[in-house]
């Protein structure tokens, strides 16, 4: 995974947008998910073998998109893993080291973090609004975004990506993510050339498009 998209992580992954997030995932209850106690214990003690560590990474990847509704026990075990690797950024880097769902989940969550960040940037929001005034949304984004454009537009996409992950639809999440990164690069091409914020956004979206495409390839 490229370093640039990781550089904008806040270090508060598990608390990101907690107050504004919708409870998703249909009938899925928070107690239906968790981390294996023995694996967590072995991992924190440094005695877990590679195969079990890979299985633990799968469990963490399945749990992270549901972090808004975890049971106290699941939250505690996730915190133990998080502390063992050294914090949120290191947690995503650790997941990225395991192919399959862990790597894809890590890269999609990095995209979500960056979409939240750029959703707060006035120049980016203005460029998105201008693009939407000139061109229709790509098919993958129709139904995801309301007609208006404001500071919630990009976070709305981030939230839908996470919802799809929580619904165990990682390939659908990847398709939405790739459509989003491609669309935002088009937003940047249409924007004023003297907008460093939009240029920086375009560069990060290019990195993320490559990262997510690689992680979601069969």
Short mmCIF file of C-alpha atoms in Angstrom, two decimals:
data_model
loop_
_atom_site.label_atom_id
_atom_site.label_comp_id
_atom_site.label_asym_id
_atom_site.label_seq_id
_atom_site.Cartn_x
_atom_site.Cartn_y
_atom_site.Cartn_z
CA UNK A 1 0.00 0.00 0.00
CA UNK A 2 1.29 3.46 -0.88
CA UNK A 3 2.48 5.60 2.03
CA UNK A 4 0.74 8.81 0.92
CA UNK A 5 -2.84 7.66 1.58
CA UNK A 6 -1.72 6.34 4.97
CA UNK A 7 -0.16 9.69 5.86
CA UNK A 8 -3.56 11.31 6.39
CA UNK A 9 -4.83 8.80 8.92
CA UNK A 10 -5.96 10.47 12.11
CA UNK A 11 -4.93 7.70 14.48
CA UNK A 12 -8.56 7.44 15.61
CA UNK A 13 -9.86 4.82 13.19
CA UNK A 14 -12.21 3.11 15.61
CA UNK A 15 -13.80 6.42 16.68
CA UNK A 16 -14.09 7.95 13.22
CA UNK A 17 -17.51 9.50 12.60
CA UNK A 18 -18.99 7.38 15.38
CA UNK A 19 -21.59 9.97 16.34
CA UNK A 20 -22.87 10.40 12.79
CA UNK A 21 -22.70 6.84 11.56
CA UNK A 22 -25.85 4.93 10.80
CA UNK A 23 -26.36 1.50 12.29
CA UNK A 24 -26.04 -0.74 9.28
CA UNK A 25 -25.81 -4.42 8.43
CA UNK A 26 -29.52 -5.25 8.69
CA UNK A 27 -30.30 -7.91 11.31
CA UNK A 28 -26.66 -8.56 12.16
CA UNK A 29 -26.16 -8.29 15.90
CA UNK A 30 -22.91 -7.08 17.45
CA UNK A 31 -22.55 -10.24 19.53
CA UNK A 32 -22.50 -12.41 16.41
CA UNK A 33 -18.93 -11.31 15.76
CA UNK A 34 -15.76 -11.43 17.77
CA UNK A 35 -12.12 -12.36 17.90
CA UNK A 36 -10.91 -15.74 19.06
CA UNK A 37 -9.62 -15.33 22.59
CA UNK A 38 -6.78 -17.84 22.22
CA UNK A 39 -5.54 -16.25 19.01
CA UNK A 40 -5.64 -12.78 20.53
CA UNK A 41 -3.77 -14.01 23.57
CA UNK A 42 -1.11 -15.70 21.48
CA UNK A 43 -0.76 -12.67 19.25
CA UNK A 44 -0.32 -10.24 22.12
CA UNK A 45 2.19 -12.61 23.73
CA UNK A 46 4.12 -12.93 20.48
CA UNK A 47 3.66 -16.71 20.33
CA UNK A 48 1.05 -17.01 17.55
CA UNK A 49 2.17 -18.97 14.49
CA UNK A 50 1.88 -17.60 10.94
CA UNK A 51 -1.21 -19.62 9.98
CA UNK A 52 -3.11 -18.61 13.10
CA UNK A 53 -2.01 -15.01 12.65
CA UNK A 54 -3.44 -15.06 9.13
CA UNK A 55 -6.73 -16.37 10.50
CA UNK A 56 -6.71 -13.67 13.17
CA UNK A 57 -6.18 -11.05 10.47
CA UNK A 58 -9.28 -12.41 8.69
CA UNK A 59 -11.27 -12.07 11.92
CA UNK A 60 -10.06 -8.50 12.49
CA UNK A 61 -10.89 -7.58 8.89
CA UNK A 62 -14.43 -8.91 9.33
CA UNK A 63 -14.83 -7.03 12.61
CA UNK A 64 -13.49 -3.57 11.77
CA UNK A 65 -16.40 -2.45 9.56
CA UNK A 66 -18.75 -3.34 12.44
CA UNK A 67 -16.82 -1.37 15.05
CA UNK A 68 -19.71 1.03 15.67
CA UNK A 69 -21.73 -1.77 17.31
CA UNK A 70 -19.23 -4.10 18.94
CA UNK A 71 -19.94 -5.83 22.21
CA UNK A 72 -17.64 -4.77 25.07
CA UNK A 73 -15.78 -8.10 24.83
CA UNK A 74 -15.18 -7.75 21.11
CA UNK A 75 -14.08 -4.13 21.57
CA UNK A 76 -11.62 -5.18 24.28
CA UNK A 77 -10.05 -7.88 22.12
CA UNK A 78 -9.81 -5.56 19.14
CA UNK A 79 -8.08 -3.01 21.37
CA UNK A 80 -5.59 -5.65 22.48
CA UNK A 81 -4.67 -6.41 18.88
CA UNK A 82 -4.54 -2.71 18.07
CA UNK A 83 -2.22 -2.01 21.01
CA UNK A 84 0.01 -4.95 20.12
CA UNK A 85 0.69 -3.67 16.59
CA UNK A 86 1.11 -0.06 17.71
CA UNK A 87 -2.08 1.84 16.89
CA UNK A 88 -4.56 2.34 14.08
CA UNK A 89 -2.12 3.02 11.26
CA UNK A 90 -0.02 0.01 12.22
CA UNK A 91 -3.18 -2.09 12.44
CA UNK A 92 -4.03 -1.29 8.83
CA UNK A 93 -0.43 -1.93 7.77
CA UNK A 94 -0.56 -5.29 9.56
CA UNK A 95 -3.80 -6.20 7.78
CA UNK A 96 -2.27 -5.09 4.50
CA UNK A 97 0.45 -7.68 5.00
CA UNK A 98 -2.14 -10.47 4.73
CA UNK A 99 -3.61 -11.05 1.25
CA UNK A 100 -7.31 -11.49 0.62
CA UNK A 101 -9.95 -9.88 2.80
CA UNK A 102 -7.50 -8.32 5.30
CA UNK A 103 -5.54 -6.47 2.61
CA UNK A 104 -8.66 -5.34 0.75
CA UNK A 105 -10.33 -4.20 3.96
CA UNK A 106 -7.28 -2.20 4.99
CA UNK A 107 -7.11 -0.40 1.66
CA UNK A 108 -10.84 0.33 1.61
CA UNK A 109 -10.70 1.76 5.13
CA UNK A 110 -7.77 3.96 4.13
CA UNK A 111 -9.93 5.23 1.27
CA UNK A 112 -12.77 5.90 3.71
CA UNK A 113 -10.46 7.90 5.96
CA UNK A 114 -9.28 9.99 3.01
CA UNK A 115 -12.82 10.59 1.78
CA UNK A 116 -13.72 11.90 5.23
CA UNK A 117 -10.69 14.17 5.15
CA UNK A 118 -11.39 15.60 1.70
CA UNK A 119 -15.07 16.00 2.54
CA UNK A 120 -13.99 18.78 4.90
CA UNK A 121 -12.00 20.60 2.21
CA UNK A 122 -13.90 23.48 0.65
CA UNK A 123 -11.93 23.45 -2.61
CA UNK A 124 -12.57 19.73 -3.11
CA UNK A 125 -16.28 20.05 -2.29
CA UNK A 126 -16.59 22.96 -4.73
CA UNK A 127 -14.85 20.93 -7.44
CA UNK A 128 -17.17 17.97 -6.81
CA UNK A 129 -20.20 20.27 -6.97
CA UNK A 130 -19.02 21.77 -10.27
CA UNK A 131 -18.42 18.33 -11.79
CA UNK A 132 -21.88 17.14 -10.76
CA UNK A 133 -23.37 20.24 -12.39
CA UNK A 134 -21.77 19.31 -15.71
CA UNK A 135 -21.76 15.52 -15.82
CA UNK A 136 -24.02 12.74 -14.50
CA UNK A 137 -22.75 10.50 -11.75
CA UNK A 138 -21.25 7.16 -12.74
CA UNK A 139 -23.69 4.31 -12.38
CA UNK A 140 -22.00 2.92 -9.26
CA UNK A 141 -22.60 6.18 -7.37
CA UNK A 142 -26.24 6.60 -8.31
CA UNK A 143 -28.35 5.79 -5.31
CA UNK A 144 -25.41 6.35 -2.99
CA UNK A 145 -25.40 10.15 -3.15
CA UNK A 146 -28.30 12.58 -2.71
CA UNK A 147 -28.77 15.30 -5.36
CA UNK A 148 -27.04 18.04 -3.37
CA UNK A 149 -23.32 18.36 -2.73
CA UNK A 150 -21.89 19.42 0.63
CA UNK A 151 -19.31 18.36 3.22
CA UNK A 152 -21.17 15.07 3.73
CA UNK A 153 -20.96 13.96 0.09
CA UNK A 154 -17.61 12.16 0.24
CA UNK A 155 -18.19 10.79 3.76
CA UNK A 156 -21.48 9.35 2.48
CA UNK A 157 -19.47 7.30 -0.03
CA UNK A 158 -17.04 6.25 2.70
CA UNK A 159 -19.92 5.09 4.85
CA UNK A 160 -21.44 3.05 2.06
CA UNK A 161 -18.10 1.35 1.39
CA UNK A 162 -17.94 0.35 5.05
CA UNK A 163 -21.55 -0.82 5.04
CA UNK A 164 -20.84 -3.11 2.11
CA UNK A 165 -17.84 -4.54 3.95
CA UNK A 166 -19.99 -5.09 7.04
CA UNK A 167 -22.57 -6.85 4.89
CA UNK A 168 -19.83 -9.27 3.74
CA UNK A 169 -19.84 -7.84 0.21
CA UNK A 170 -16.18 -6.90 -0.21
CA UNK A 171 -16.18 -7.07 -4.01
CA UNK A 172 -19.17 -4.72 -4.17
CA UNK A 173 -17.31 -2.39 -1.80
CA UNK A 174 -14.26 -2.58 -4.06
CA UNK A 175 -16.30 -1.78 -7.17
CA UNK A 176 -17.79 1.28 -5.47
CA UNK A 177 -14.34 2.32 -4.28
CA UNK A 178 -12.79 2.01 -7.73
CA UNK A 179 -15.63 3.95 -9.32
CA UNK A 180 -15.18 6.65 -6.67
CA UNK A 181 -11.44 7.02 -7.10
CA UNK A 182 -11.82 7.16 -10.88
CA UNK A 183 -14.62 9.73 -10.61
CA UNK A 184 -12.62 11.94 -8.25
CA UNK A 185 -9.69 11.93 -10.63
CA UNK A 186 -12.12 13.23 -13.23
CA UNK A 187 -13.25 15.90 -10.77
CA UNK A 188 -9.63 17.01 -10.47
CA UNK A 189 -9.12 17.12 -14.24
CA UNK A 190 -12.06 19.53 -14.53
CA UNK A 191 -10.94 21.73 -11.63
CA UNK A 192 -8.84 24.87 -11.75
CA UNK A 193 -5.16 23.95 -12.25
CA UNK A 194 -4.08 26.23 -9.41
CA UNK A 195 -5.90 24.24 -6.70
CA UNK A 196 -3.26 22.36 -4.69
CA UNK A 197 -5.91 20.71 -2.51
CA UNK A 198 -7.68 19.19 -5.50
CA UNK A 199 -4.37 18.20 -7.09
CA UNK A 200 -3.32 16.46 -3.89
CA UNK A 201 -6.66 14.67 -3.75
CA UNK A 202 -6.21 13.45 -7.32
CA UNK A 203 -2.75 12.06 -6.57
CA UNK A 204 -4.00 10.17 -3.54
CA UNK A 205 -6.98 8.78 -5.45
CA UNK A 206 -4.62 7.50 -8.14
CA UNK A 207 -2.57 5.66 -5.51
CA UNK A 208 -5.70 4.26 -3.88
CA UNK A 209 -7.17 3.14 -7.20
CA UNK A 210 -4.04 1.10 -7.88
CA UNK A 211 -3.94 -0.29 -4.33
CA UNK A 212 -7.59 -1.36 -4.28
CA UNK A 213 -7.48 -2.79 -7.81
CA UNK A 214 -4.49 -4.94 -6.85
CA UNK A 215 -6.09 -6.11 -3.59
CA UNK A 216 -9.41 -7.02 -5.24
CA UNK A 217 -7.95 -8.86 -8.21
CA UNK A 218 -8.78 -12.62 -8.30
#
